Short mmCIF file of C-alpha atoms in Angstrom, two decimals:
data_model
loop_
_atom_site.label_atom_id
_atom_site.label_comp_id
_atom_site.label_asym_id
_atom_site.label_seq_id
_atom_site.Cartn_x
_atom_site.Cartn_y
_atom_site.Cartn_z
CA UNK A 247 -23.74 1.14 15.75
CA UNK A 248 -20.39 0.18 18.35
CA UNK A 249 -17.86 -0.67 16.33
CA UNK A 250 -16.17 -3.53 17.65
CA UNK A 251 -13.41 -3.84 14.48
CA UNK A 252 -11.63 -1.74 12.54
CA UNK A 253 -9.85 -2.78 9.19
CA UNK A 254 -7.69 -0.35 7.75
CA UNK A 255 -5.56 -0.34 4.17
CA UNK A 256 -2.30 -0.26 4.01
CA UNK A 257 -0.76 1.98 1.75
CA UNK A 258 -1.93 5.34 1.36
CA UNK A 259 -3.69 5.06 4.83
CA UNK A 260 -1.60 4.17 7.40
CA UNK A 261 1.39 3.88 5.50
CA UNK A 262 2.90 5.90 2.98
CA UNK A 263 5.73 4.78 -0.07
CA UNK A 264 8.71 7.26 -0.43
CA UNK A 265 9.04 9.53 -3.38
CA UNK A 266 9.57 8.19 -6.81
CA UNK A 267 12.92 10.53 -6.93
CA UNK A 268 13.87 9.05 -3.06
CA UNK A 269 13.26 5.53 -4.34
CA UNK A 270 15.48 5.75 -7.81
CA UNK A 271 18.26 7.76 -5.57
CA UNK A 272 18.05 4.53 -3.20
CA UNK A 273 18.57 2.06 -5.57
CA UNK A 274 21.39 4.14 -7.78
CA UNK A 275 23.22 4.90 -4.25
CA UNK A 276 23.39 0.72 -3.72
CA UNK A 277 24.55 -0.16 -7.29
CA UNK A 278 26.86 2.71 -6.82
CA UNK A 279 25.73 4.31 -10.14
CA UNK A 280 25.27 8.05 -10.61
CA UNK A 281 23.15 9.88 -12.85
CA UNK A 282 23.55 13.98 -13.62
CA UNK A 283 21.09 15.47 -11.48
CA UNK A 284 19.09 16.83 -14.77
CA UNK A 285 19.20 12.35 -15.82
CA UNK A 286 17.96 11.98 -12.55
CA UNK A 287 14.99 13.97 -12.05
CA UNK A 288 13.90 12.95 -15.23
CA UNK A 289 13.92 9.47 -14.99
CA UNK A 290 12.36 9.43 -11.98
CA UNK A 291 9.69 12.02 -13.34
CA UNK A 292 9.33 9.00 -15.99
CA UNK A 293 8.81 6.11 -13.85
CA UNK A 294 6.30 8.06 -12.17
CA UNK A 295 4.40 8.78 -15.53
CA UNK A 296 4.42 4.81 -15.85
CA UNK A 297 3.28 3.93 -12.25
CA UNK A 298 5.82 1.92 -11.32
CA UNK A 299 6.18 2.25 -7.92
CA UNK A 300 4.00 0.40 -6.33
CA UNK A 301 1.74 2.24 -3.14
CA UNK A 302 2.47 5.65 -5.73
CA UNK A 303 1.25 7.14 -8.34
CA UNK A 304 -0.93 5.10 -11.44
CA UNK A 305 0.37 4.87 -14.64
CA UNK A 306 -0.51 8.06 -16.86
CA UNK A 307 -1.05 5.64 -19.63
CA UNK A 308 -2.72 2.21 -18.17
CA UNK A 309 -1.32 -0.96 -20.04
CA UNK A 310 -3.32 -2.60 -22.33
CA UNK A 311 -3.30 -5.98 -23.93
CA UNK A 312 -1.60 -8.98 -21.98
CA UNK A 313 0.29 -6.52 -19.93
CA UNK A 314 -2.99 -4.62 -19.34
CA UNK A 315 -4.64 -8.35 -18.19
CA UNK A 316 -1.74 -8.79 -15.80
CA UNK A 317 -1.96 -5.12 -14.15
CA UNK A 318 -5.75 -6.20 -13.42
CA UNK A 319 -4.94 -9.07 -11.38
CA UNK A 320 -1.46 -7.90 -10.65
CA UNK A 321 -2.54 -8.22 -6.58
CA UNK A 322 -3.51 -11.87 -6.84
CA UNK A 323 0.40 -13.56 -6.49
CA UNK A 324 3.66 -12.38 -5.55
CA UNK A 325 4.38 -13.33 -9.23
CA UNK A 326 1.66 -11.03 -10.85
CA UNK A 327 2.56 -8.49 -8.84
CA UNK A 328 6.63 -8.50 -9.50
CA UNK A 329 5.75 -9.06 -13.37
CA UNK A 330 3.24 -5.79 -13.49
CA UNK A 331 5.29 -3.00 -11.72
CA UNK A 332 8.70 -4.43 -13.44
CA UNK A 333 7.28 -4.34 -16.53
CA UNK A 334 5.79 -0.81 -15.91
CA UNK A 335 9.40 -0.37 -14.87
CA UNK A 336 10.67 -1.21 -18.03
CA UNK A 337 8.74 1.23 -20.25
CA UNK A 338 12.18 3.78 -18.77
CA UNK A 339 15.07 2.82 -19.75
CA UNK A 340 17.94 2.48 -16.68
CA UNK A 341 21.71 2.72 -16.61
CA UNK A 342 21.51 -1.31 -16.10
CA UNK A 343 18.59 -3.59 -16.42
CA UNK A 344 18.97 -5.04 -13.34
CA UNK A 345 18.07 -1.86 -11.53
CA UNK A 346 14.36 -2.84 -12.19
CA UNK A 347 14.12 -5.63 -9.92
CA UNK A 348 16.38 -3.59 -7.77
CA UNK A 349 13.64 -1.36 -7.91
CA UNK A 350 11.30 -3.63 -6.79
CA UNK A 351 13.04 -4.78 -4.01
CA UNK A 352 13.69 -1.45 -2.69
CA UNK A 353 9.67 -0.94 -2.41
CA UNK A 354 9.18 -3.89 -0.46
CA UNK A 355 11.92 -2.39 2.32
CA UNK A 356 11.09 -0.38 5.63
CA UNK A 357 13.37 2.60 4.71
CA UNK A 358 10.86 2.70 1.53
CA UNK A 359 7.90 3.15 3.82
CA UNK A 360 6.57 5.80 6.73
CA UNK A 361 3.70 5.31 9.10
CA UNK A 362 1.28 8.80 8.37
CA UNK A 363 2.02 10.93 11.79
CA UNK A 364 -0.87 10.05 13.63
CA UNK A 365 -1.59 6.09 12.70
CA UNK A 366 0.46 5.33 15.84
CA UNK A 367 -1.80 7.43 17.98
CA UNK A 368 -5.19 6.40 16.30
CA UNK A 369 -3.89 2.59 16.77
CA UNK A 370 -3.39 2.71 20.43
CA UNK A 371 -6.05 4.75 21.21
CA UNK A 372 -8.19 1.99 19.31
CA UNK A 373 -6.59 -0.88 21.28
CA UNK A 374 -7.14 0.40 24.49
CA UNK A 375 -10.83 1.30 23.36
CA UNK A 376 -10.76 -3.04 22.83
CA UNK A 377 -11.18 -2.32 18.99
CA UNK A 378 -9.69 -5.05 17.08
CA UNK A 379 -7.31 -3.99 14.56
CA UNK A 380 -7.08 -5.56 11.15
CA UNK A 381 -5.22 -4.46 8.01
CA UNK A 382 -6.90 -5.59 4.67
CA UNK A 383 -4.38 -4.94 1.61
CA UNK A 384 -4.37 -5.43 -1.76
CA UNK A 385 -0.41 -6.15 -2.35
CA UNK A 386 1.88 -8.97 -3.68
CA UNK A 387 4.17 -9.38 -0.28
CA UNK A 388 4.02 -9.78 3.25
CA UNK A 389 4.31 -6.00 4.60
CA UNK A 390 4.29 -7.52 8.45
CA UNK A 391 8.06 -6.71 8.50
CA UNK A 392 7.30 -3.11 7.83
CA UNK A 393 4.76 -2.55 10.43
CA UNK A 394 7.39 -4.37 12.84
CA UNK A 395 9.96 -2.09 11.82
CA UNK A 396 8.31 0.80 12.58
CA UNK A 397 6.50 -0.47 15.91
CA UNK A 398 3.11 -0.56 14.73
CA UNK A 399 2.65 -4.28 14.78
CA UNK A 400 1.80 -5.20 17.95
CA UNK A 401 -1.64 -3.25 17.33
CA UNK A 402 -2.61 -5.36 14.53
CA UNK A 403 -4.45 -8.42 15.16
CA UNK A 404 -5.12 -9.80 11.45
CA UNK A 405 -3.06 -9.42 8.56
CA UNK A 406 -5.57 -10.50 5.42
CA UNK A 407 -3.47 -9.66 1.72
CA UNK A 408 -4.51 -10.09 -1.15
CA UNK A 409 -1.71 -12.29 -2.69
CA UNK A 410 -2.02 -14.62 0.16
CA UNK A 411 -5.87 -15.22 -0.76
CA UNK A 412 -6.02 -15.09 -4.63
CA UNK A 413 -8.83 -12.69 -3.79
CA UNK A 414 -8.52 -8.48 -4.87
CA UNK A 415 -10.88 -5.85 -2.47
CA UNK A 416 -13.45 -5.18 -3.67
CA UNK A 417 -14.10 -8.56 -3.71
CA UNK A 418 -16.08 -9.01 -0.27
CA UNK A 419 -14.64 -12.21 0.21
CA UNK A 420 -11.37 -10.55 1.42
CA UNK A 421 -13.27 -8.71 4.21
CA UNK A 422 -15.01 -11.51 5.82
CA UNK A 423 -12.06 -13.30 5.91
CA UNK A 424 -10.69 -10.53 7.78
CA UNK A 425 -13.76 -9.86 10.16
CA UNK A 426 -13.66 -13.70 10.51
CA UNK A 427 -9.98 -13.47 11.60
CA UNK A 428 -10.56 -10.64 14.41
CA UNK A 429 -14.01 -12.39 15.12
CA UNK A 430 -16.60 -9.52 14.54
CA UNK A 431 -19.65 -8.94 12.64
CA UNK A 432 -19.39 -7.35 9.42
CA UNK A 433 -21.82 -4.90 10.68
CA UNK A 434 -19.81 -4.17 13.92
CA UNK A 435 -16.93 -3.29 11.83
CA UNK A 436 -15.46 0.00 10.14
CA UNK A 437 -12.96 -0.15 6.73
CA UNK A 438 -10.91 2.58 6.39
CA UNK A 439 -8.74 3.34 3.55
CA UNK A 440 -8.22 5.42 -0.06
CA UNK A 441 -9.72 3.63 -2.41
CA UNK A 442 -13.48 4.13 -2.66
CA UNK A 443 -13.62 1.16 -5.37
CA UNK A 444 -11.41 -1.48 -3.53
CA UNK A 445 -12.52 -0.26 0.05
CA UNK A 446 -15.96 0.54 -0.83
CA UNK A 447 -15.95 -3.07 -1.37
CA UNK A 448 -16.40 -3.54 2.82
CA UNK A 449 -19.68 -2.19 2.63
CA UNK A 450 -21.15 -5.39 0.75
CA UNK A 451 -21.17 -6.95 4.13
CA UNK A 452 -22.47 -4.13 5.93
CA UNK A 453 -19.25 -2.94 6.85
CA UNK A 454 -19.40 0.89 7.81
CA UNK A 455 -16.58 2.78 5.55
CA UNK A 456 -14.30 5.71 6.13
CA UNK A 457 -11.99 7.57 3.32
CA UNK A 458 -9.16 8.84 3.92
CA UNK A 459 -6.64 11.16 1.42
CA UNK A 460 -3.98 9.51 -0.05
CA UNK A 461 -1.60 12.27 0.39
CA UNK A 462 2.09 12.46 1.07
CA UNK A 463 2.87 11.88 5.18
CA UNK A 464 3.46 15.43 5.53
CA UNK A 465 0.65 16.66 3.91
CA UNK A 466 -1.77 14.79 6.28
CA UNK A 467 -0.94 14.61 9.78
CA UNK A 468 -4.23 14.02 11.42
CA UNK A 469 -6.63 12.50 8.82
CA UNK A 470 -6.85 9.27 10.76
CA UNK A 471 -8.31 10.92 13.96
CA UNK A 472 -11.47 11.17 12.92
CA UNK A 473 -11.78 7.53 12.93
CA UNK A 474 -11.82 7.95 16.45
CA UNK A 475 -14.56 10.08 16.52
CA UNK A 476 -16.52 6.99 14.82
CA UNK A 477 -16.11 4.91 17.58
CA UNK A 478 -19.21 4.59 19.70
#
């Protein structure tokens, strides 16, 4: 088939979230608190056990009960979404309780984000190709101002989030409304992301579908070329 549309996820495919020990540092640095390094490390080794960083790591131990009926639809509203990683957030306890939302806030920055090495490369190459380029994300806020922050924005022709939509991938619905938005056929278009669940989710429509690792920047400096090599 010629692809005439791509759709790629956000996080953990072309962008990926800074460490859990970068991200506490961040936030203690602004509230001009300071930990001993030993407090430090494992703090942040905590909040990673409990997954709350959001575009990181999954909590070791998934919430259950109301909190575990929030975390399932966490991606639906802004609100869900706050409400589910701050009260992952809260399972460690902090120097100050307002560092959680602090916490939160940090995530949503572009100093909290990097593009993988090649996504700049595989973008352009797809625009001048005449691939449209949309990004399909299953988040609770507008990420445009990172992908204008680090230049990547003017390749994307679609934004379609979750949160905006009341709609989680897999649900299908998402993807049409993001093939609608670029203005190609399901079946003309390729989904690439992390998540063979939520992305798999493309191929309902008929959608081709390409994985990618979700794997710290440095650790994967070509794995979106291949896409490239999908193109007809």
């Amino acid at each position: 088939m010629t692809i005439k549309g791509v759709l790629f996820d956000f996080s953990g495919t072309l962008f990926r979230v800074e460490s859990t020990e970068s991200w506490l540092r961040a936030v203690l640095t602004d509230a001009r608190l300071a930990l001993p390094e030993p407090e430090l490390l494992r703090t942040a080794e905590a909040l990673e056990r409990a997954g709350a960083l959001p575009g990181g790591a999954f909590p070791v131990e998934p919430p259950t009960g109301e909190p575990g009926e929030l975390w399932a639809v966490r991606d639906r509203s802004a609100e869900h979404h706050r409400a589910a990683y701050t009260g992952l957030s809260r399972r460690v306890t902090l120097p100050d309780p307002a560092l959680h939302d602090a916490l939160y806030d940090r995530h949503m920055t572009p100093p909290a984000w990097s593009p993988y090495p090649d996504a700049a490369e595989v973008l352009a190459a797809l625009r001048e190709r005449g691939v449209a380029i949309g990004v399909v994300s299953n988040i609770g806020w507008d990420l445009r101002p990172i992908f204008r922050a680090h230049g990547l924005d003017p390749y994307v022709g679609a934004y379609v989030l979750s949160y905006e939509h009341g709609i989680q991938k897999p649900d299908p619905r998402l993807f049409a409304i993001a093939c609608e938005a670029l203005g190609v056929d399901a079946r003309d278009t390729l989904m690439v992301g992390d998540d063979r669940r939520a992305d798999g989710g493309a191929a309902a429509l008929g959608c081709g579908v390409h994985f990618v690792d979700h794997l710290p920047a440095a650790e994967r400096p070509d794995g979106l070329r291949p896409v490239l090599d999908l193109i007809g």
